[in-house]
Amino acid sequence: MQTSENYTPGYTQNASDFMAKRSAQTHAAFLLPHLRDSSRLLDCGCGPGSVTCDFARIVRSGHVTGIDREASQIERARSHAASLGLTNATFEVGSIYELPFPDASFDVVFAHAVFEHLSVPDAALAEVRRVLAPGGQVALRSPDWGGFIVAPDTPGLQSAIGRYTELQIANGGDVHVGRKFPGLLRSAGFTSLAFSATYECYQPPPVIGEYLALQLAAADARAEAAALRNWSRHPDAIFAQAWCEIVGREPRTSLEN
Ligand SMILES: C[S@@+](CC[C@H](N)C(=O)[O-])C[C@H]1O[C@@H](n2cnc3c(N)ncnc32)[C@H](O)[C@@H]1O
């Protein structure tokens, strides 16, 4: 499927390292109670695979598959899995819009920090539903920029955040996709929806400051990038990001849980 998206964070070392610090415990706690030893789990847009590899250690007699549209991220995920000696994790290049798997291949499909970058989320969810076994579960987690707490309000901070928001929208993304998860899943035919939200507080603030500033600079928003870096060095800087989370069920038949 052809889409007009342009993935905003890009694949710099900084962006990939930023994702690789994530774990299932820190970023997918809402899904862990739903996993079984034998789950077949698909992680869509797995990036460098740190969360995916944690899942592989949890579903010990099951299997995890990570897909990402970007080959460099799949290579990094494979190396990470090999360094951990995992034998139940595989990774493939692929798009969430055209998943390279037969119908009903997975018990759980997860996507973390992906849907805010998709211009046609309903098409992605139709594909997710196709590869889920009857009664299987979909689990999504994405930020909602309406929930940020960023302080103190240093010069240029608001326009830098505004510029980043414009950039992500221009790239085909949706900075408010988190709040839309219930409607998106319901429209896609999922049931038993369980919505939650959590905050992530970035420490130290220059970590998120540099991550966003590099993307702004790459888009020629140099003044805004400088303003973000300046904010991040303030001794009282805080950046609390709201993550929206949802678990839904493929409705055809129920699996025991
Ligand atoms: C923000 S990163 C998140 C990576 C990982 N899930 C995590 O949270 O650490 C988003 C990832 O989704 C991938 N992605 C974006 N659009 C995609 C698509 N249409 N199909 C598959 N992967 C996609 C990007 O290449 C990127 O690696």
XYZ file of N, CA and C and ligand atoms in Angstrom:
798
model
N 0.847 -1.195 0.000
C 0.000 0.000 0.000
C 0.884 1.248 0.000
N 0.598 2.185 -0.875
C 1.352 3.436 -0.968
C 0.770 4.449 0.018
N 1.620 5.031 0.852
C 1.169 6.123 1.719
C 2.136 7.290 1.551
N 1.718 8.449 2.035
C 2.549 9.646 1.848
C 3.349 9.967 3.110
N 3.561 8.986 3.977
C 4.225 9.287 5.247
C 5.719 9.500 5.093
N 6.233 10.285 6.022
C 7.664 10.494 6.145
C 7.953 10.358 7.641
N 8.650 9.302 8.041
C 8.836 8.991 9.463
C 9.683 10.081 10.140
N 9.070 10.853 11.039
C 9.682 12.076 11.571
C 11.011 11.852 12.307
N 11.143 10.901 13.230
C 12.407 10.802 13.981
C 13.604 10.412 13.118
N 13.372 9.733 12.003
C 14.487 9.294 11.167
C 15.282 8.184 11.855
N 16.419 7.849 11.268
C 17.176 6.677 11.743
C 18.610 7.043 12.103
N 18.781 8.231 12.689
C 20.113 8.611 13.170
C 20.507 7.702 14.336
N 21.801 7.707 14.658
C 22.265 6.945 15.828
C 21.523 7.424 17.084
N 21.347 8.752 17.179
C 20.664 9.309 18.346
C 19.245 8.741 18.470
N 18.501 8.734 17.348
C 17.108 8.268 17.392
C 17.043 6.785 17.724
N 17.919 5.991 17.105
C 17.891 4.549 17.354
C 18.303 4.227 18.793
N 19.330 4.942 19.296
C 19.756 4.724 20.690
C 18.665 5.138 21.673
N 17.944 6.194 21.317
C 16.839 6.680 22.158
C 15.799 5.563 22.345
N 15.438 4.883 21.234
C 14.441 3.788 21.307
C 15.011 2.569 22.036
N 16.308 2.321 21.837
C 16.900 1.062 22.334
C 16.994 1.014 23.858
N 16.721 2.130 24.526
C 16.734 2.130 26.008
C 15.433 1.561 26.574
N 14.442 1.344 25.697
C 13.128 0.921 26.195
C 13.105 -0.566 26.546
N 12.274 -0.913 27.506
C 12.104 -2.331 27.862
C 10.610 -2.639 27.928
N 10.288 -3.923 27.951
C 8.869 -4.299 28.086
C 8.333 -3.824 29.433
N 9.190 -3.858 30.463
C 8.737 -3.460 31.798
C 8.446 -1.956 31.854
N 9.284 -1.151 31.202
C 9.083 0.306 31.286
C 8.053 0.804 30.273
N 7.922 0.126 29.124
C 7.102 0.696 28.052
C 5.934 -0.195 27.600
N 5.823 -1.380 28.153
C 4.696 -2.245 27.744
C 4.081 -2.947 28.950
N 4.168 -2.316 30.125
C 3.650 -2.968 31.341
C 2.160 -3.292 31.198
N 1.425 -2.465 30.456
C -0.022 -2.681 30.320
C -0.350 -3.972 29.596
N 0.586 -4.470 28.792
C 0.333 -5.701 28.024
C 0.774 -6.960 28.785
N 1.728 -6.829 29.687
C 2.338 -8.022 30.297
C 1.321 -8.979 30.944
N 0.279 -8.474 31.638
C -0.672 -9.433 32.240
C -1.424 -10.267 31.206
N -1.424 -9.857 29.944
C -2.171 -10.569 28.898
C -1.323 -11.630 28.193
N -0.029 -11.647 28.455
C 0.843 -12.597 27.742
C 0.843 -13.945 28.433
N 0.997 -14.981 27.605
C 1.142 -16.342 28.140
C 2.504 -16.871 27.734
N 2.903 -17.950 28.396
C 4.179 -18.599 28.049
C 4.264 -18.942 26.571
N 3.095 -19.308 25.991
C 3.103 -19.850 24.630
C 2.672 -18.827 23.578
N 2.539 -17.553 23.963
C 2.008 -16.566 23.008
C 2.876 -16.442 21.761
N 2.195 -16.303 20.620
C 2.873 -15.919 19.366
C 2.614 -14.431 19.201
N 3.660 -13.637 19.356
C 3.506 -12.180 19.412
C 4.186 -11.520 18.217
N 3.488 -10.587 17.596
C 4.065 -9.771 16.521
C 4.237 -8.346 17.031
N 5.462 -7.809 16.919
C 5.750 -6.424 17.296
C 5.936 -5.614 16.011
N 4.939 -4.767 15.694
C 4.962 -3.987 14.444
C 5.710 -2.676 14.663
N 6.663 -2.381 13.817
C 7.475 -1.177 14.001
C 8.375 -1.347 15.212
N 9.096 -2.476 15.235
C 9.856 -2.873 16.439
C 11.097 -2.019 16.651
N 11.529 -1.251 15.647
C 12.730 -0.438 15.807
C 13.924 -1.304 16.168
N 14.766 -0.843 17.119
C 15.972 -1.601 17.457
C 15.707 -2.869 18.281
N 14.452 -3.116 18.643
C 14.067 -4.431 19.155
C 14.286 -4.679 20.641
N 14.548 -3.642 21.422
C 14.791 -3.896 22.853
C 13.524 -4.411 23.547
N 12.372 -3.828 23.213
C 11.116 -4.283 23.832
C 10.769 -5.684 23.300
N 10.965 -5.883 22.016
C 10.660 -7.185 21.389
C 11.449 -8.307 22.067
N 12.730 -8.064 22.300
C 13.574 -9.109 22.909
C 13.136 -9.396 24.347
N 12.683 -8.360 25.056
C 12.134 -8.613 26.400
C 10.918 -9.526 26.318
N 10.058 -9.277 25.327
C 8.882 -10.146 25.157
C 9.323 -11.594 24.947
N 10.396 -11.788 24.181
C 10.857 -13.161 23.892
C 11.264 -13.876 25.175
N 11.787 -13.130 26.137
C 12.182 -13.751 27.406
C 10.967 -14.055 28.272
N 9.866 -13.358 28.007
C 8.640 -13.563 28.801
C 7.824 -14.721 28.231
N 7.673 -14.780 26.890
C 6.878 -15.855 26.270
C 7.836 -17.016 25.920
N 8.303 -17.681 26.973
C 9.463 -18.572 26.784
C 9.204 -19.716 25.817
N 7.996 -20.298 25.839
C 7.742 -21.384 24.895
C 6.979 -20.869 23.669
N 6.763 -19.574 23.601
C 6.130 -18.963 22.443
C 7.184 -18.408 21.490
N 6.750 -17.431 20.694
C 7.668 -16.872 19.697
C 7.325 -15.401 19.504
N 8.342 -14.577 19.324
C 8.082 -13.182 18.964
C 8.686 -12.894 17.598
N 7.951 -12.084 16.847
C 8.401 -11.652 15.526
C 8.371 -10.128 15.522
N 9.466 -9.526 15.124
C 9.494 -8.074 14.992
C 9.549 -7.706 13.524
N 8.723 -6.732 13.130
C 8.850 -6.209 11.751
C 9.037 -4.700 11.827
N 9.779 -4.201 10.881
C 9.964 -2.750 10.769
C 10.213 -2.451 9.297
N 9.793 -1.287 8.867
C 9.974 -0.949 7.450
C 11.430 -0.603 7.137
N 12.244 -0.405 8.190
C 13.605 0.090 7.997
C 14.635 -1.016 8.261
N 15.408 -1.359 7.228
C 16.347 -2.482 7.326
C 17.404 -2.272 8.413
N 17.880 -1.032 8.613
C 18.931 -0.806 9.615
C 18.433 -1.142 11.018
N 17.144 -0.910 11.254
C 16.590 -1.231 12.576
C 16.435 -2.740 12.758
N 16.072 -3.422 11.682
C 15.943 -4.883 11.754
C 17.316 -5.527 12.001
N 18.341 -4.992 11.346
C 19.702 -5.516 11.598
C 20.091 -5.330 13.054
N 19.795 -4.135 13.582
C 20.150 -3.879 14.982
C 19.363 -4.809 15.917
N 18.086 -5.019 15.620
C 17.257 -5.904 16.453
C 17.791 -7.343 16.405
N 18.175 -7.782 15.224
C 18.729 -9.148 15.109
C 20.008 -9.293 15.923
N 20.878 -8.285 15.852
C 22.136 -8.340 16.620
C 21.848 -8.389 18.110
N 20.868 -7.592 18.528
C 20.527 -7.563 19.956
C 20.019 -8.935 20.408
N 19.126 -9.526 19.605
C 18.592 -10.858 19.955
C 19.714 -11.890 20.008
N 20.650 -11.809 19.048
C 21.766 -12.778 19.022
C 22.642 -12.585 20.256
N 22.872 -11.321 20.647
C 23.740 -11.070 21.814
C 23.108 -11.606 23.095
N 21.779 -11.716 23.093
C 21.084 -12.256 24.272
C 20.898 -13.766 24.177
N 21.279 -14.351 23.049
C 21.131 -15.796 22.857
C 19.689 -16.238 22.708
N 18.839 -15.358 22.204
C 17.414 -15.710 22.075
C 17.201 -16.644 20.884
N 16.416 -17.679 21.087
C 16.127 -18.598 19.983
C 14.657 -18.511 19.548
N 13.890 -17.658 20.211
C 12.461 -17.552 19.869
C 12.088 -16.144 19.417
N 13.057 -15.461 18.807
C 12.777 -14.110 18.285
C 13.317 -14.010 16.865
N 12.444 -13.590 15.943
C 12.893 -13.369 14.561
C 12.444 -11.988 14.114
N 13.173 -11.440 13.159
C 12.931 -10.068 12.708
C 12.926 -10.014 11.197
N 12.004 -9.227 10.648
C 11.890 -9.093 9.180
C 11.573 -7.663 8.809
N 12.084 -7.242 7.670
C 11.669 -5.957 7.119
C 10.242 -6.117 6.592
N 9.389 -5.172 6.895
C 8.009 -5.240 6.396
C 7.215 -4.043 6.858
N 6.084 -3.827 6.223
C 5.221 -2.692 6.554
C 3.986 -3.182 7.303
N 3.551 -2.366 8.249
C 2.317 -2.700 8.972
C 1.123 -2.690 8.023
N 1.248 -2.009 6.897
C 0.147 -1.956 5.935
C 0.045 -3.213 5.078
N 1.148 -3.978 5.027
C 1.161 -5.213 4.227
C 1.980 -6.234 4.978
N 1.407 -6.778 6.013
C 2.173 -7.684 6.885
C 2.481 -8.974 6.128
N 3.746 -9.384 6.128
C 4.149 -10.547 5.321
C 3.860 -11.875 6.023
N 2.604 -12.056 6.476
C 2.236 -13.260 7.222
C 0.841 -13.708 6.800
N 0.579 -15.013 6.872
C -0.771 -15.503 6.560
C -1.793 -15.027 7.592
N -3.050 -15.157 7.234
C -4.129 -14.828 8.174
C -3.950 -15.634 9.462
N -4.388 -15.063 10.566
C -4.494 -15.757 11.857
C -3.165 -16.347 12.333
N -2.065 -15.629 12.139
C -0.743 -16.168 12.512
C -0.335 -15.874 13.948
N -0.993 -14.907 14.609
C -0.491 -14.432 15.903
C -1.604 -14.386 16.955
N -1.179 -14.556 18.212
C -2.111 -14.408 19.341
C -2.173 -12.969 19.828
N -1.053 -12.247 19.660
C -0.965 -10.861 20.134
C -0.233 -10.039 19.075
N -0.791 -8.878 18.740
C -0.076 -7.932 17.874
C 0.086 -6.626 18.648
N 1.326 -6.181 18.739
C 1.701 -5.008 19.531
C 2.293 -3.953 18.603
N 2.027 -2.688 18.891
C 2.698 -1.602 18.149
C 2.959 -0.469 19.130
N 4.218 -0.171 19.333
C 4.623 0.859 20.300
C 5.264 2.040 19.578
N 4.693 3.226 19.796
C 5.246 4.449 19.206
C 5.272 4.363 17.686
N 4.212 3.823 17.126
C 4.113 3.651 15.674
C 2.902 4.402 15.108
N 1.748 4.281 15.753
C 0.520 4.816 15.145
C 0.528 6.339 15.013
N 1.335 7.032 15.824
C 1.408 8.489 15.673
C 2.114 8.887 14.377
N 2.732 7.899 13.702
C 3.433 8.176 12.445
C 2.650 7.693 11.220
N 1.487 7.109 11.422
C 0.747 6.502 10.306
C -0.319 7.451 9.777
N -0.390 7.576 8.455
C -1.407 8.452 7.866
C -2.728 7.713 7.624
N -2.696 6.377 7.616
C -3.930 5.618 7.377
C -4.058 4.531 8.465
N -4.310 4.944 9.700
C -4.299 3.969 10.803
C -5.359 2.882 10.656
N -6.485 3.214 10.033
C -7.532 2.186 9.904
C -7.079 1.065 8.955
N -6.293 1.409 7.926
C -5.778 0.360 7.030
C -4.776 -0.528 7.776
N -3.965 0.084 8.630
C -3.017 -0.703 9.422
C -3.759 -1.646 10.367
N -4.832 -1.152 10.970
C -5.572 -1.999 11.918
C -6.299 -3.145 11.219
N -6.749 -2.909 9.995
C -7.387 -3.998 9.236
C -6.367 -5.111 8.992
N -5.138 -4.725 8.714
C -4.073 -5.700 8.482
C -3.705 -6.425 9.787
N -3.654 -5.658 10.874
C -3.395 -6.267 12.192
C -4.477 -7.304 12.494
N -5.702 -6.936 12.223
C -6.806 -7.864 12.526
C -6.709 -9.129 11.664
N -6.316 -8.959 10.419
C -6.199 -10.116 9.510
C -5.216 -11.154 10.049
N -4.081 -10.698 10.622
C -3.055 -11.665 11.055
C -3.296 -12.170 12.475
N -4.322 -11.640 13.156
C -4.623 -12.127 14.502
C -5.489 -13.379 14.442
N -5.165 -14.333 15.298
C -6.015 -15.516 15.440
C -7.346 -15.094 16.067
N -8.412 -15.854 15.833
C -9.695 -15.527 16.484
C -9.501 -15.381 17.992
N -10.016 -14.278 18.540
C -9.870 -14.053 19.984
C -8.532 -13.468 20.382
N -7.650 -13.246 19.427
C -6.337 -12.687 19.738
C -6.435 -11.221 20.162
N -5.310 -10.693 20.619
C -5.340 -9.348 21.190
C -4.431 -8.375 20.445
N -4.922 -7.155 20.311
C -4.100 -6.074 19.761
C -3.764 -5.148 20.928
N -2.521 -4.660 20.965
C -2.098 -3.738 22.035
C -1.308 -2.601 21.398
N -1.781 -1.375 21.640
C -1.137 -0.192 21.052
C -0.725 0.768 22.165
N 0.398 1.454 21.939
C 0.803 2.531 22.867
C 1.446 3.652 22.056
N 0.914 4.844 22.231
C 1.443 6.017 21.519
C 1.296 7.240 22.403
N 2.163 8.251 22.192
C 1.997 9.488 22.941
C 0.792 10.277 22.447
N 0.308 11.167 23.318
C -0.670 12.173 22.886
C -0.103 13.519 23.333
N 0.204 14.356 22.354
C 0.885 15.619 22.660
C -0.018 16.595 23.404
N -1.283 16.284 23.547
C -2.165 17.113 24.369
C -1.908 16.937 25.844
N -1.126 15.923 26.219
C -0.914 15.634 27.647
C 0.462 16.005 28.162
N 1.256 16.666 27.342
C 2.623 16.996 27.781
C 2.634 17.959 28.968
N 3.608 17.758 29.846
C 3.931 18.784 30.843
C 5.400 19.104 30.637
N 5.662 20.266 30.071
C 7.036 20.681 29.794
C 7.253 22.031 30.458
N 8.288 22.145 31.277
C 8.541 23.384 32.024
C 10.035 23.449 32.347
N 10.563 24.649 32.717
C 9.879 25.937 32.711
C 9.759 26.490 31.299
N 8.942 27.501 31.157
C 8.620 28.025 29.824
C 9.720 28.985 29.356
N 10.845 28.415 28.990
C 12.003 29.214 28.571
C 11.733 29.835 27.194
N 12.514 30.870 26.832
C 12.253 31.550 25.551
C 12.284 30.587 24.357
N 11.250 30.645 23.553
C 11.199 29.849 22.334
C 10.717 28.421 22.522
N 10.488 28.005 23.788
C 10.092 26.597 24.007
C 8.758 26.284 23.332
N 7.760 27.160 23.531
C 6.429 26.867 22.969
C 6.476 26.821 21.440
N 7.254 27.738 20.836
C 7.277 27.710 19.363
C 8.044 26.499 18.872
N 9.034 26.016 19.646
C 9.751 24.803 19.249
C 8.813 23.592 19.293
N 8.002 23.502 20.339
C 7.055 22.382 20.437
C 6.005 22.493 19.329
N 5.568 23.722 19.083
C 4.604 23.941 17.997
C 5.182 23.544 16.641
N 6.448 23.871 16.435
C 7.094 23.546 15.149
C 7.228 22.034 14.981
N 7.576 21.342 16.079
C 7.707 19.893 15.997
C 6.338 19.256 15.692
N 5.315 19.799 16.309
C 3.957 19.299 16.053
C 3.597 19.455 14.574
N 3.893 20.634 14.032
C 3.609 20.886 12.602
C 4.376 19.912 11.708
N 5.624 19.656 12.103
C 6.474 18.767 11.304
C 5.881 17.351 11.258
N 5.473 16.871 12.428
C 4.929 15.508 12.461
C 3.623 15.408 11.665
N 2.812 16.442 11.744
C 1.553 16.445 10.978
C 1.867 16.514 9.480
N 2.810 17.380 9.111
C 3.180 17.498 7.682
C 3.737 16.182 7.158
N 4.357 15.406 8.044
C 4.917 14.115 7.640
C 3.866 13.000 7.582
N 2.607 13.358 7.832
C 1.533 12.371 7.729
C 1.133 11.771 9.066
N 1.753 12.220 10.163
C 1.453 11.646 11.476
C 0.312 12.356 12.176
N 0.046 11.929 13.407
C -1.056 12.478 14.196
C -0.595 12.549 15.649
N -0.332 13.778 16.144
C 0.187 13.921 17.508
C -0.884 13.643 18.565
N -2.132 13.483 18.139
C -3.213 13.188 19.086
C -3.808 11.807 18.865
N -3.040 10.918 18.254
C -3.621 9.601 17.941
C -3.972 8.828 19.205
N -3.243 9.075 20.298
C -3.483 8.295 21.527
C -4.931 8.333 21.970
N -5.517 9.541 21.971
C -6.897 9.677 22.442
C -7.900 9.047 21.467
N -7.439 8.768 20.237
C -8.334 8.203 19.222
C -8.333 6.672 19.221
N -7.488 6.056 20.042
C -7.378 4.592 20.022
C -8.719 3.878 20.220
N -9.552 4.286 21.203
C -10.817 3.543 21.365
C -11.659 3.551 20.090
N -11.763 4.722 19.461
C -12.580 4.822 18.240
C -11.977 4.038 17.088
N -10.654 4.103 16.968
C -9.992 3.382 15.873
C -10.191 1.877 16.027
N -10.028 1.382 17.256
C -10.167 -0.069 17.454
C -11.617 -0.510 17.284
N -12.522 0.306 17.782
C -13.951 -0.052 17.646
C -14.340 -0.088 16.172
N -13.891 0.907 15.409
C -14.211 0.927 13.972
C -13.603 -0.271 13.246
N -12.472 -0.744 13.731
C -11.811 -1.886 13.086
C -12.419 -3.211 13.531
N -13.395 -3.171 14.436
C -14.114 -4.377 14.822
C -13.583 -5.060 16.064
N -12.661 -4.424 16.773
C -12.152 -5.034 18.009
C -13.121 -4.777 19.157
N -13.098 -5.666 20.136
C -13.995 -5.548 21.295
C -13.179 -5.609 22.592
N -13.881 -5.560 23.707
C -13.266 -5.645 25.048
C -12.129 -4.647 25.202
N -12.402 -3.411 24.854
C -11.332 -2.414 24.832
C -10.984 -1.957 26.243
N -9.705 -1.994 26.563
C -9.235 -1.523 27.871
C -8.217 -0.414 27.626
N -8.626 0.826 27.934
C -7.775 2.004 27.690
C -7.105 2.418 28.995
N -5.839 2.811 28.903
C -5.138 3.370 30.064
C -4.162 4.418 29.567
N -3.577 5.158 30.500
C -2.578 6.175 30.129
C -1.543 6.264 31.235
N -0.308 6.505 30.848
C 0.776 6.646 31.824
C 1.688 7.783 31.378
N 2.455 8.287 32.317
C 3.432 9.340 32.002
C 4.843 8.780 32.013
N 5.654 9.282 31.097
C 7.092 9.016 31.125
C 7.792 10.345 31.379
N 8.658 10.376 32.390
C 9.409 11.592 32.712
C 10.843 11.389 32.239
N 11.258 12.183 31.260
C 12.590 11.995 30.659
C 13.662 12.598 31.559
N 14.611 11.767 31.926
C 15.725 12.177 32.777
C 17.030 11.663 32.210
N 18.052 12.463 32.100
C 18.010 13.898 32.292
C 17.364 14.565 31.079
N 16.803 15.777 31.234
C 16.067 16.421 30.141
C 16.843 16.573 28.829
N 18.184 16.752 28.839
C 18.864 16.855 27.541
C 18.696 15.616 26.646
N 18.320 14.485 27.215
C 18.105 13.292 26.375
C 16.962 13.548 25.393
N 15.815 14.003 25.899
C 14.681 14.281 25.004
C 14.928 15.586 24.248
N 15.627 16.537 24.882
C 15.912 17.811 24.212
C 16.728 17.589 22.952
N 17.775 16.774 23.057
C 18.636 16.548 21.900
C 17.914 15.708 20.831
N 17.154 14.717 21.272
C 16.390 13.864 20.345
C 15.455 14.720 19.470
N 14.718 15.636 20.089
C 13.792 16.482 19.325
C 14.543 17.568 18.551
N 15.599 18.108 19.156
C 16.347 19.191 18.505
C 16.995 18.700 17.212
N 17.529 17.493 17.211
C 18.158 16.970 15.991
C 17.145 16.856 14.857
N 15.909 16.457 15.194
C 14.879 16.319 14.158
C 14.447 17.696 13.637
N 14.362 18.661 14.550
C 14.025 20.026 14.115
C 15.133 20.599 13.239
N 16.378 20.379 13.635
C 17.501 20.908 12.851
C 17.512 20.271 11.464
N 17.200 18.976 11.389
C 17.176 18.298 10.090
C 16.085 18.869 9.194
N 15.061 19.473 9.815
C 13.973 20.105 9.045
C 14.214 21.608 8.889
N 15.454 22.027 9.138
C 15.850 23.441 8.976
C 15.226 24.372 9.997
N 14.709 23.839 11.094
C 14.149 24.684 12.155
C 15.251 24.887 13.210
N 16.272 25.627 12.837
C 17.475 25.721 13.689
C 17.228 26.546 14.947
N 16.457 27.624 14.823
C 16.189 28.456 16.008
C 15.392 27.651 17.035
N 14.433 26.868 16.543
C 13.609 26.056 17.444
C 14.456 24.957 18.099
N 15.376 24.381 17.327
C 16.276 23.359 17.890
C 17.123 23.964 19.004
N 17.629 25.172 18.773
C 18.459 25.839 19.784
C 17.631 26.133 21.036
N 16.372 26.537 20.831
C 15.510 26.834 21.983
C 15.266 25.585 22.830
N 15.097 24.441 22.174
C 14.883 23.192 22.922
C 16.128 22.796 23.702
N 17.286 22.951 23.063
C 18.542 22.618 23.764
C 18.735 23.548 24.966
N 18.413 24.806 24.777
C 18.533 25.784 25.859
C 17.606 25.403 27.014
N 16.352 25.071 26.682
C 15.400 24.639 27.724
C 15.953 23.428 28.486
N 16.500 22.468 27.749
C 16.883 21.192 28.380
C 18.044 21.361 29.367
N 18.780 22.469 29.245
C 19.904 22.698 30.172
C 19.473 23.488 31.418
N 18.222 23.920 31.455
C 17.742 24.659 32.634
C 17.733 23.711 33.845
N 18.194 24.173 34.998
C 18.281 23.255 36.164
C 16.928 22.711 36.617
N 15.828 23.419 36.272
C 14.500 22.948 36.711
C 13.715 22.293 35.573
N 14.388 21.947 34.481
C 13.664 21.418 33.318
C 12.974 20.088 33.646
N 11.701 19.982 33.229
C 10.975 18.695 33.294
C 10.252 18.471 31.968
N 10.157 17.205 31.575
C 9.428 16.835 30.361
C 8.684 15.542 30.678
N 7.377 15.667 30.888
C 6.544 14.506 31.201
C 5.639 14.243 30.004
N 5.776 13.080 29.427
C 5.031 12.731 28.208
C 3.900 11.766 28.525
N 2.720 12.070 28.011
C 1.558 11.195 28.227
C 1.529 10.109 27.156
N 1.495 8.858 27.595
C 1.361 7.722 26.679
C -0.044 7.142 26.822
N -0.734 6.956 25.709
C -2.041 6.295 25.724
C -1.858 4.834 25.329
N -2.597 3.965 26.000
C -2.417 2.515 25.817
C -3.792 1.864 25.651
N -3.864 0.866 24.807
C -5.135 0.162 24.675
C -4.885 -1.295 24.329
N -5.741 -2.148 24.888
C -5.755 -3.564 24.517
C -7.157 -3.865 24.008
N -7.245 -4.519 22.863
C -8.541 -4.913 22.314
C -8.487 -6.358 21.852
N -9.670 -6.924 21.654
C -9.739 -8.344 21.301
C -10.351 -8.540 19.920
N -9.766 -9.446 19.182
C -10.357 -9.866 17.904
C -11.608 -10.655 18.257
N -12.782 -10.301 17.708
C -14.030 -10.758 18.320
C -14.541 -12.142 17.920
N -13.903 -12.837 16.965
C -14.599 -14.009 16.415
C -14.903 -15.081 17.447
N -13.891 -15.517 18.236
C -14.168 -16.409 19.363
C -13.263 -15.987 20.483
N -13.577 -16.402 21.677
C -12.756 -16.009 22.815
C -11.669 -17.015 23.085
N -10.460 -16.500 23.359
C -9.402 -17.347 23.900
C -9.473 -17.206 25.413
N -9.105 -18.231 26.121
C -9.000 -18.114 27.578
C -7.887 -17.139 27.880
N -8.031 -16.374 28.939
C -6.951 -15.451 29.297
C -6.717 -15.464 30.788
C 9.324 5.531 17.251
S 9.970 4.039 16.593
C 9.491 2.878 17.840
C 10.306 1.624 17.854
C 9.904 0.633 18.919
N 8.540 0.153 18.723
C 10.069 1.262 20.272
O 9.103 1.790 20.806
O 11.187 1.267 20.794
C 8.801 3.680 15.290
C 9.244 2.587 14.371
O 8.147 2.277 13.510
C 8.650 2.036 12.220
N 7.594 2.271 11.251
C 7.058 3.454 10.894
N 6.117 3.272 9.961
C 6.057 1.939 9.714
C 5.283 1.117 8.844
N 4.373 1.643 8.032
N 5.477 -0.220 8.882
C 6.406 -0.760 9.708
N 7.189 -0.031 10.527
C 7.004 1.305 10.543
C 9.824 2.979 12.070
O 10.709 2.534 11.071
C 10.413 2.957 13.480
O 11.453 2.022 13.604
